[in-house]
Structures are given as C-alpha cells and as structure tokens.
Coordinates of C-alpha atoms in Angstrom, one line a residue:
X1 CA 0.0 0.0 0.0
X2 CA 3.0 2.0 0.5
X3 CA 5.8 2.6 -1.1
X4 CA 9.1 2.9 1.0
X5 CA 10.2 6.8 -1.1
X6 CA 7.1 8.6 0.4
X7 CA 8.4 7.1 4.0
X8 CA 11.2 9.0 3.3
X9 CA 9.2 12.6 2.9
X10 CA 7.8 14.6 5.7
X11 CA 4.0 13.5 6.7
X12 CA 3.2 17.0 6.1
X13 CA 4.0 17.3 2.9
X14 CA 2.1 14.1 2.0
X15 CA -1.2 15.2 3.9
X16 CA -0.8 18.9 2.0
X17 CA -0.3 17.2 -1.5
X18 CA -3.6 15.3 -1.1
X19 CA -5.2 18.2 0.1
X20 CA -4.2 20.0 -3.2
X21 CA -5.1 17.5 -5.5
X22 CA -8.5 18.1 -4.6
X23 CA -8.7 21.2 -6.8
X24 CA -10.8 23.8 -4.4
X25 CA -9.9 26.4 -6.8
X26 CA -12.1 26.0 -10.3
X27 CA -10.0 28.1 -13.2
X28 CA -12.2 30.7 -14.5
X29 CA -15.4 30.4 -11.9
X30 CA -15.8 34.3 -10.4
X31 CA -17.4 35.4 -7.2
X32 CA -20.9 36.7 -6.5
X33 CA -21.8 40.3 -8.1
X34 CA -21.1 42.7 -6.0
X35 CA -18.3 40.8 -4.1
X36 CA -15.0 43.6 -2.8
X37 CA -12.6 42.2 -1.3
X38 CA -10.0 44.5 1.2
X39 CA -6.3 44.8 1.7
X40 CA -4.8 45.3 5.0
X41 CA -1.0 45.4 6.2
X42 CA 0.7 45.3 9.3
X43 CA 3.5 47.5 9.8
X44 CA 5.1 47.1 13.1
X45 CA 8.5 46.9 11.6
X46 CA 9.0 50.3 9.9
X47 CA 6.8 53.0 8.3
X48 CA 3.5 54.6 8.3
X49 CA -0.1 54.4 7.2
X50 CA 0.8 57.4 4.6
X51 CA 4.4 55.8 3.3
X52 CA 3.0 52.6 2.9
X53 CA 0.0 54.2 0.9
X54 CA 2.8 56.2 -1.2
X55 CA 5.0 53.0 -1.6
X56 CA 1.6 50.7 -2.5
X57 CA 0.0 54.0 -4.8
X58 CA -3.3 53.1 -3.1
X59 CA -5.0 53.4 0.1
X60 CA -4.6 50.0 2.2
X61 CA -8.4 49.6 3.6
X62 CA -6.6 48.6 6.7
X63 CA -3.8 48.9 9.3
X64 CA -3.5 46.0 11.5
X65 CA -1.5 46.4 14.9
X66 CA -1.5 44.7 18.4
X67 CA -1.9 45.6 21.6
X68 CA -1.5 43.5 25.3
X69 CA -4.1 42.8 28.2
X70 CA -3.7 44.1 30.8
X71 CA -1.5 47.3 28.8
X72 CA 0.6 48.2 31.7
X73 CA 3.9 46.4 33.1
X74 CA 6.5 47.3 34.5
X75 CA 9.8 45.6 35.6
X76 CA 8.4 42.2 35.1
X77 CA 5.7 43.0 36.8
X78 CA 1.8 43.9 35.7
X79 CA 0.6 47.7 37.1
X80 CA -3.2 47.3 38.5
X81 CA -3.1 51.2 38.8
X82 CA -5.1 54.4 37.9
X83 CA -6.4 54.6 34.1
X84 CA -3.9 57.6 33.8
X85 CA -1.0 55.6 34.2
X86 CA -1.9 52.9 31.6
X87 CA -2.4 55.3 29.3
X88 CA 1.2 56.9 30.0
X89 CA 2.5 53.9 28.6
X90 CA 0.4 53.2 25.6
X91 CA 1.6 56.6 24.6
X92 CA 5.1 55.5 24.8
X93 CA 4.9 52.4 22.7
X94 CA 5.3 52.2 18.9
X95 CA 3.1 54.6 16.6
X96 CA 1.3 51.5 14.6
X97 CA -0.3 50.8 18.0
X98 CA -1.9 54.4 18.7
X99 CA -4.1 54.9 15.7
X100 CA -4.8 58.4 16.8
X101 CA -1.4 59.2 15.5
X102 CA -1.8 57.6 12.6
X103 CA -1.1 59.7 9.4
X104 CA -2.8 58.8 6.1
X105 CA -5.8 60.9 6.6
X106 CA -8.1 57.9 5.0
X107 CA -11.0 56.1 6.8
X108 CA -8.7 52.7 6.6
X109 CA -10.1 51.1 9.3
X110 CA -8.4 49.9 12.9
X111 CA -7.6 46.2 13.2
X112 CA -6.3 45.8 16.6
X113 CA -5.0 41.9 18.0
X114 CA -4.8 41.6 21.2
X115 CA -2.3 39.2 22.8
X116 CA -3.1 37.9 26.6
X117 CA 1.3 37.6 26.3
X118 CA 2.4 38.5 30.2
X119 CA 4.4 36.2 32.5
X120 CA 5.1 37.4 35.8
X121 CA 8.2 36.0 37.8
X122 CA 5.5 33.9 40.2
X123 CA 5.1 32.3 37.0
X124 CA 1.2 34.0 36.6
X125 CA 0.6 34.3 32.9
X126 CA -1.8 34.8 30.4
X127 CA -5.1 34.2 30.8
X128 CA -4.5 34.9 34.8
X129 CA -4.4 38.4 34.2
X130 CA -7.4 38.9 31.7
X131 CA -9.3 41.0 34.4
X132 CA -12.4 42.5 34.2
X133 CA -10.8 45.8 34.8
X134 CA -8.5 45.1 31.6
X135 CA -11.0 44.6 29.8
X136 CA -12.8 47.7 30.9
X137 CA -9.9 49.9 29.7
X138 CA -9.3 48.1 26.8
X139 CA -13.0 47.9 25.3
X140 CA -12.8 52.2 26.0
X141 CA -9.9 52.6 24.6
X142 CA -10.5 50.8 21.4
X143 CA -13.9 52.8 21.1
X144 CA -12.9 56.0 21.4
X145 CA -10.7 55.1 18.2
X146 CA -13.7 55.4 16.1
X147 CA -13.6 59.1 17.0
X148 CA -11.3 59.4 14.5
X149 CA -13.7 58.1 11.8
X150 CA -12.2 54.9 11.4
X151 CA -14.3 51.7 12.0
X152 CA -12.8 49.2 15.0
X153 CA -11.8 45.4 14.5
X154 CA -10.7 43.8 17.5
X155 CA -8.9 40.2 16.8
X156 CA -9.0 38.4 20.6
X157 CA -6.4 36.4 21.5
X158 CA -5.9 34.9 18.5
X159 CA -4.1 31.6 17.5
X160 CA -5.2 30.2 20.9
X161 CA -5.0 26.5 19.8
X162 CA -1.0 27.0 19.2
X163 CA 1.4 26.2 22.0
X164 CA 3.6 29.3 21.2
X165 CA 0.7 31.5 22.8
X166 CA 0.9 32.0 26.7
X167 CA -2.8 31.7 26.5
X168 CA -3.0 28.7 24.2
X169 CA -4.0 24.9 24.6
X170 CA -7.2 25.8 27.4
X171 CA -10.0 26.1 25.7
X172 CA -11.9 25.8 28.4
X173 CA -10.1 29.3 30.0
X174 CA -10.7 30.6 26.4
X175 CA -14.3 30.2 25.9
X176 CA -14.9 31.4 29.5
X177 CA -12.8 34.3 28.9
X178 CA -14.0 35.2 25.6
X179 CA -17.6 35.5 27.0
X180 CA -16.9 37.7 29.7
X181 CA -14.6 40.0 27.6
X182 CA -17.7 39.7 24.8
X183 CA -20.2 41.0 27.4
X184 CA -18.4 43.5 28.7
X185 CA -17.5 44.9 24.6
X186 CA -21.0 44.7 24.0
X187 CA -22.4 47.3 26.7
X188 CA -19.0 49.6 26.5
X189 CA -18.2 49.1 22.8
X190 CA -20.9 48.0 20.8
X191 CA -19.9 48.8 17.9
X192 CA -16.4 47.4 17.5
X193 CA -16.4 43.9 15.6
X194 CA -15.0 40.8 17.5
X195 CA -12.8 38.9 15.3
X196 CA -12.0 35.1 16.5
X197 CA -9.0 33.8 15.0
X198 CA -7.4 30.7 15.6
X199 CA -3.8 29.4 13.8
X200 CA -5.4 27.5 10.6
X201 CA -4.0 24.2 11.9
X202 CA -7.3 23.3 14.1
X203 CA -8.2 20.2 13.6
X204 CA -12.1 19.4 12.5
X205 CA -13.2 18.2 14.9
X206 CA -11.9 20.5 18.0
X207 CA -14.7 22.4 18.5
X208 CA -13.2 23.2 22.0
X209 CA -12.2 26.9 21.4
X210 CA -15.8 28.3 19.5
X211 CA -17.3 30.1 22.1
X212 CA -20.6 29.9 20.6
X213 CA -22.0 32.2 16.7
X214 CA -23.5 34.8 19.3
X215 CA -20.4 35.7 20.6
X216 CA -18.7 36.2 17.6
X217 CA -18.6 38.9 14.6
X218 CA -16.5 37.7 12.2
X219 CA -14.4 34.5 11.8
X220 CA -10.4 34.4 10.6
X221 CA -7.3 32.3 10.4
X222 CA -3.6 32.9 10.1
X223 CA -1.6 31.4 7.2
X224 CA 2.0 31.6 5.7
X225 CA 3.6 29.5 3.3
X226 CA 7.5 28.3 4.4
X227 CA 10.1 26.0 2.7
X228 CA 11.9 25.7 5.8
X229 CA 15.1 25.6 3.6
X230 CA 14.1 25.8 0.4
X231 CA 12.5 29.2 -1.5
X232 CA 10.4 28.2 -4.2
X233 CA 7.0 29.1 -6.3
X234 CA 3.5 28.3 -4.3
X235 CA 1.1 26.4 -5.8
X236 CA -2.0 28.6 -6.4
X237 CA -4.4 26.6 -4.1
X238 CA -2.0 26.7 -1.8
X239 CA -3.8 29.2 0.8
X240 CA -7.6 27.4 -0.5
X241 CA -6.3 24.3 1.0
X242 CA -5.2 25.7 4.4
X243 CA -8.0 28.0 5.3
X244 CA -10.9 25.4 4.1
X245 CA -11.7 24.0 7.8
X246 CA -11.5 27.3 9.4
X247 CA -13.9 28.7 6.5
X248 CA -15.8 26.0 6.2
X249 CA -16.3 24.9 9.5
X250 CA -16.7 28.4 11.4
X251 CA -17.6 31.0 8.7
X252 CA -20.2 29.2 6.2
X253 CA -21.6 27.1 8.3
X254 CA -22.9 30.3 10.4
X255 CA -22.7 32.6 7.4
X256 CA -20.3 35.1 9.0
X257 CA -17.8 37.1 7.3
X258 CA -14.1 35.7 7.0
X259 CA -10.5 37.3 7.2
X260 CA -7.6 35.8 6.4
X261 CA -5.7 37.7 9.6
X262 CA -2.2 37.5 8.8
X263 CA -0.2 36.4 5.4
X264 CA 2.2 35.7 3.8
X265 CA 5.5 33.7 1.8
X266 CA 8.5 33.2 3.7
X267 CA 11.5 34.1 2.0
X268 CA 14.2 32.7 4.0
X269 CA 18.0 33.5 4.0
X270 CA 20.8 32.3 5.8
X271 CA 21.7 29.4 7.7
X272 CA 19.1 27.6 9.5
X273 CA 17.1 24.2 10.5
X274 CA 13.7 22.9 9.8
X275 CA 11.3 21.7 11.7
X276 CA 9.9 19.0 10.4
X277 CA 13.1 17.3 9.0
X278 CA 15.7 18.3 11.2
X279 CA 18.0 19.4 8.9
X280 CA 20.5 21.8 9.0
X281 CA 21.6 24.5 6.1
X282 CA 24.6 26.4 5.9
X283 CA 22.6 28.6 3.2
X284 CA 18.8 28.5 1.8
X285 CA 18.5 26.7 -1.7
X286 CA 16.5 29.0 -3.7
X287 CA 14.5 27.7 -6.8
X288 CA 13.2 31.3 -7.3
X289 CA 13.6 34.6 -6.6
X290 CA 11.9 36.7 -4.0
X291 CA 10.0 38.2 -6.3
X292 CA 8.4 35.2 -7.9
X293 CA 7.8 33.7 -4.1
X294 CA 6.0 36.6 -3.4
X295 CA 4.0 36.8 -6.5
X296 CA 3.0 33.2 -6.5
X297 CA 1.5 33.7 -2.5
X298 CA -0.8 36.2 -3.2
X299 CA -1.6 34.9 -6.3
X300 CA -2.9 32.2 -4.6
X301 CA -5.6 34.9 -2.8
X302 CA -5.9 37.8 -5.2
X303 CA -7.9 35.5 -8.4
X304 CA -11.1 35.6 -9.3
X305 CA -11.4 31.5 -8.7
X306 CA -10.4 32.2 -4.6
X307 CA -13.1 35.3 -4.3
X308 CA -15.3 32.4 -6.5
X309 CA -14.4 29.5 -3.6
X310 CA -14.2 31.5 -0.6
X311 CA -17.2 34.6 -1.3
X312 CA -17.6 35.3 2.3
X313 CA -14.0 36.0 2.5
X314 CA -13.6 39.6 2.7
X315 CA -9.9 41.0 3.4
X316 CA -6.7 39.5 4.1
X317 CA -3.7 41.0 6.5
X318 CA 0.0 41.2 5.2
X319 CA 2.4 40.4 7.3
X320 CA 5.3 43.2 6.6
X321 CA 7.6 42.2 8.7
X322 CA 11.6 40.7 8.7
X323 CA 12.7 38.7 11.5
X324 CA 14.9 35.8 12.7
X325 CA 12.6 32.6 12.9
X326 CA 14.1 28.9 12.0
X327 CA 16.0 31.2 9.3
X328 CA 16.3 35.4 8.9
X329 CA 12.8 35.1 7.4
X330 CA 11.4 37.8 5.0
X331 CA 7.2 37.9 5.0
X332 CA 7.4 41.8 3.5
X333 CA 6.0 43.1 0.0
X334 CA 6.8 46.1 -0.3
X335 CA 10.9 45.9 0.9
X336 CA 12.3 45.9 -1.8
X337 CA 11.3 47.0 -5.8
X338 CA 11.1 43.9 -7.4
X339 CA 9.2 42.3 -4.7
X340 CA 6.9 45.3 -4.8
X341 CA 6.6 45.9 -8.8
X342 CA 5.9 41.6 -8.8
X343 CA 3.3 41.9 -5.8
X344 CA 1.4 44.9 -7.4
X345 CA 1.1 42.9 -10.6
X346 CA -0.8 40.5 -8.7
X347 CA -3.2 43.4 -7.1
X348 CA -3.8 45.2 -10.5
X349 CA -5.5 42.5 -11.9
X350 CA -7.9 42.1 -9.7
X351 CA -8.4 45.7 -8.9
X352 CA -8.8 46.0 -12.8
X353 CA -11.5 43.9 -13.1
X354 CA -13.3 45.4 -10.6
X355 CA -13.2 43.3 -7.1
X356 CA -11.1 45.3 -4.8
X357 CA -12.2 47.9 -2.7
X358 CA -9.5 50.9 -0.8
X359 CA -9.6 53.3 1.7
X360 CA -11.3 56.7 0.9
X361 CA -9.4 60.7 2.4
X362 CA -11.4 61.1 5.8
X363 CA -13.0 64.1 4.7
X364 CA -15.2 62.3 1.8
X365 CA -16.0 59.4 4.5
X366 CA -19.8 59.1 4.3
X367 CA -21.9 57.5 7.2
X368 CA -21.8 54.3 5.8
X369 CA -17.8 54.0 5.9
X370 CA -16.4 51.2 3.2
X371 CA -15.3 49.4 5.6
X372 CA -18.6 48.1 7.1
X373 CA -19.2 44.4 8.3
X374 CA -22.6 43.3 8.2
X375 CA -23.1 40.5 11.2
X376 CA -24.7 38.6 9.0
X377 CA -22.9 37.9 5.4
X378 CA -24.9 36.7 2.9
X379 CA -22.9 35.8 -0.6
X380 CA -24.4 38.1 -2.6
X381 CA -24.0 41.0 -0.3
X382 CA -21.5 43.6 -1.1
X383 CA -20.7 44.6 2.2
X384 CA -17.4 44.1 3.2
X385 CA -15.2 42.6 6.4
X386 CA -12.2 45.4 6.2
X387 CA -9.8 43.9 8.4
X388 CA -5.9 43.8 8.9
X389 CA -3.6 41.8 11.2
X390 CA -1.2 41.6 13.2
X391 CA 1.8 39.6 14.5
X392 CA 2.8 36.1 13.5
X393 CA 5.8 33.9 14.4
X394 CA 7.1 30.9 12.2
X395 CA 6.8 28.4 15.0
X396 CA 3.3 28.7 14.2
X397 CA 4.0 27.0 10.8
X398 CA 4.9 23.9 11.0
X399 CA 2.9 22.5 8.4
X400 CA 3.6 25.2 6.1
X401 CA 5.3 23.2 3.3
X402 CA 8.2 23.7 1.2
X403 CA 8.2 23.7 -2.8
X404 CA 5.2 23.1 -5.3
X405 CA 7.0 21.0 -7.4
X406 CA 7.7 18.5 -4.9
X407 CA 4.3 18.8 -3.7
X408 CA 2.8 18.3 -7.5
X409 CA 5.2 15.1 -7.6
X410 CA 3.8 13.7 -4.0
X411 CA 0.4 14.0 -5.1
X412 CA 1.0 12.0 -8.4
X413 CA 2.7 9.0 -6.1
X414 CA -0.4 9.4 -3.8
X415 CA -2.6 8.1 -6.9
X416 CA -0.4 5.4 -7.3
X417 CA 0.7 3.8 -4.5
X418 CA -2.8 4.7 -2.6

C-alpha cells in the first residue's frame, strides 16, 4: 500500500499534497456580483499608514496592529493602577499601535490583535491576568478610536490553539474568557467587531475553542507558506487548502464574514534548521527569486477562482515584517522594488476587473464607511469585512510546506501507491 520513497518525505507534505489534489480552486469560476474584497498590512517593523499608501500607490483599507491585556507592566511585573498611568504607557509604545497618530488621513479602518502575552516572575501568565478591569480599559480605549472616523476590528487572543501563545492549549479558560470579555464589549463598545481567529491548523473536529456564533462577529485564520530551507513558487491553491476547515467549518456554516488575519510567503536566507526534517543548512536553496515567491503567494488569494471558492472571505492581513525565525525570514511586499513591482502585478488584476475595494481621504467618508461588516454575510451581499492583522511567528507554521514541485510530484505518487 506504501511505497518505502514517500516514507522517506515529511507527513506533512504528504497530507498537504492530497489536500491540493482536490482542486478547491475551479479556473475561471468568479465570485458573487457585488463581491470587494480589502487589503490590509501590518506594519510594526518600519513605516506609516501614509508611506505605505505612497510605496503601494493606493490606500490600504486597513492597518493591523496589536496591543497587550492588561496594557501596563513594568519591571516584570503587571501595574493594577489608575487609568492615567496605563495610558502613559500606551503613549510611549510604537506609533502602529496608537491609531490616533496615525497619518494617512483615510477612513482605513483599525484592526487591533490583542495578545493575553504576560508572565510574571511567580510564573502567573496569560489568561490569569485577563481581568475584568482590563478589559474595561481596553474595550474604551479601542472605542474612542472610532472618533477618528475609522471603523474598530478587534482580533482576541488569536491563534489560541498553538502552544507558542501564553494563553494557548485551554480552551476551556478561552471560551470562559472570551464571553466575559464579549459581554463586557458589548455594553461599552458596541460597535467594534469581535474577530476570532485561531492558527489554521485546528483540527475538524476541536470544537473546544468556539465560544458559541453569538459571541462572535466575524471569523479568521492565520496562514503563511514556508520552505523551511528551500525558496520556491507556491502552488495557487496553496492558501484554498489551508483555510478550508476554518472557512468552512466556522464562517459558512454560520454565514459570517471571513478574514484571512495574517499572510504571507517566507522568503528565508541564511543558515538555519527545519522543523519537520531536522536538517541543518549552511545557506537557503533558492528555486526562485523573491519576487516570484512573493507573486506566486498572493496569487494564490488575489484571483477571481479564490473570491469564486471562498465569497464570504472579505480582506486579508500582510504580514510586513523581517525577522529571525528557524531562518532570517522575510514575509514583506513592499521591501524591496522587485518584490513590490511583482506583488502589485498581482493586485492590479484584480483591482482591474473590478473586485477590490480601498480606503477613501477622511474628509469624503460618508456614514456608511467602506469598511462596514454586516453580522450577517450573505454571498451576494456587497458589504465588506475590512480587516488587517497583526503579528505572527514561524513556529506557528509547522505545516507550512516547502516547494510546489515536490508537492505536485507527492500527489501523483499518492494516486499510485494509494
């Protein structure tokens, strides 16, 4: 029944390649009339909201940044103290994660994670410190951002069934949690959209971590593509196969709109070891260039046949960020000019034919903002889920496969040995 070369490949590659062969994505098919869809980036590692719009030559719909619960610490230690003080040091973080100062005078909306990330030197973490008081200040701080005419997307805790959060594996904590945060949003900040989110790895039948379709507003997933290794082009149903469960599971079954929260291709550099094989590399081996990684990710989300597979699918998050992971690991678009001219090549057809949909100055925003989420999500509607994300780290990714030629050639010894 088997044949002794697949034993030799990681499971995960095997499992992906029959996942692809399925074909989600039909060539040609096109989404519902009406359909937009919404980019978003997050930009914790350099810029602004109004240099990214220059570099991009469009307004992003969204800015994606993240924020901590309980806000203050200090030393080690988390401050239980006046509301004043809190906000002393949420003005001295970074300028992605105070949206008053942002700068591109657009009604791009606010899509804030929120990471339960504190460990205390008792070794309290997480969930422990998720107070109602936290809570409190966070649901009125993230309302009075929609003083600046921006709508509010709050992404909770997200990627709660990976081991890399401080919150994850208790989904029992997690559900009870999200509810009392939910109640608590609901009577101080009605009107900013819940986003659950967990790491698209969670297996069909772990229900464990759904706190129930009234407690949420709109479902998401993170997903990255990684060669762990080895840079090469994506297959286009790539991202299809790795958001299905979430989407299908969460999103269509309960007709709610769906984000893809944070994105992206790793381009890797450097030496390094993977994950799933063990293997050590004095130096990537790259079948392509960044560029053509790049180009082939997003390709995977911005076509007509993904909008077509995935209608209530609304927005997805880059994730414009550089840092050392398994390898020095590259998820940006817009660092470089090739990478940039290839990844805009990608957007313009789409935004060509008509499906995309972009921030608007603040002073044309009308009263129904184009970045409105309807609860409810029909297909056909045209309203939009504009949201953006936020952080992601590559441990997250272990399933994220390497190149789509070897994955074309596992699924072909699949059908023959199977």
């Amino acid at each position: 029944m088997f044949n002794s070369a697949l034993l030799a490949l990681p499971t995960v590659w095997i499992l992906a390649s029959l996942v692809h062969a399925q074909g989600l994505l039909t060539p040609g098919a096109t989404p519902p009339a009406g359909f937009k869809f919404e980019l978003g980036i997050w930009f914790a590692d350099y810029g602004t909201p109004a240099s990214f719009n220059k570099e991009f030559g469009r307004n992003f719909a969204s800015f994606q940044a993240a924020q901590s619960i309980p806000y203050g610490v200090e030393n080690g230690k988390v401050i239980h103290g006046p509301e004043e003080q809190e906000n002393q040091v949420l003005a001295a973080q970074r300028l992605d994660n105070v949206p008053s100062s942002w700068d591109d005078s657009t009604n791009a909306s606010v899509f804030m994670t929120i990471y339960a990330d504190y460990l205390a030197p008792n070794g309290s973490r997480g969930l422990e410190f998720v107070s109602d008081v936290a809570i409190t200040r966070l649901a009125t701080r993230l309302d009075s951002y929609r003083s600046t005419g921006r709508d509010v997307y709050m992404r909770w805790l997200p990627e709660m069934n990976g081991e890399w959060m401080l919150y994850g594996k208790q989904p029992q904590q997690y559900v009870e949690t999200w509810r009392r945060m939910h109640a608590i949003f609901k009577r101080l900040a009605p009107k900013v959209q819940i986003v659950w989110s967990p790491n698209f790895d969670l297996p069909v039948a772990d229900r464990s971590y759904w706190p129930g379709v009234e407690y949420v507003d709109i479902v998401g997933t993170s997903t990255y593509w990684k060669g762990f290794g080895y840079n090469s082009a994506i297959a286009v149903d790539y991202v299809a196969s790795e958001i299905a469960n979430v989407y299908n599971t969460y999103a269509k079954a309960n007709n709610l709109p769906f984000i893809i929260s944070e994105a992206s291709g790793a381009w890797e550099q450097g030496p390094g070891r993977s994950p799933i094989t063990g293997a050590t590399f004095n130096a990537t081996i790259d079948n392509v260039t960044q560029a053509e990684l790049q180009r082939s990710f997003w390709a995977g989300i911005l076509n007509p046949s993904f909008f077509a597979a995935f209608p209530l699918c609304r927005a997805a998050y880059i994730f414009e960020v550089a840092k050392q992971e398994e390898f020095f690991t590259d998820f940006r678009v817009l660092n470089n000019t090739a990478v940039a001219t290839a990844f805009k090549g990608v957007v313009d057809a789409v935004d060509s034919a008509g499906y995309m949909r972009w921030a608007t100055p603040a002073s044309k925003t009308s009263s129904a903002t184009s970045t409105a989420v309807a609860t409810s999500a029909a297909p056909t509607t045209s309203a939009v889920a504009s949201v953006v994300s936020t952080t992601t780290t590559s441990s997250k990714s272990a399933a994220h496969l390497a190149s789509a030629g070897m994955l074309g050639f596992v699924a072909a010894l699949m059908m023959t040995f199977f």
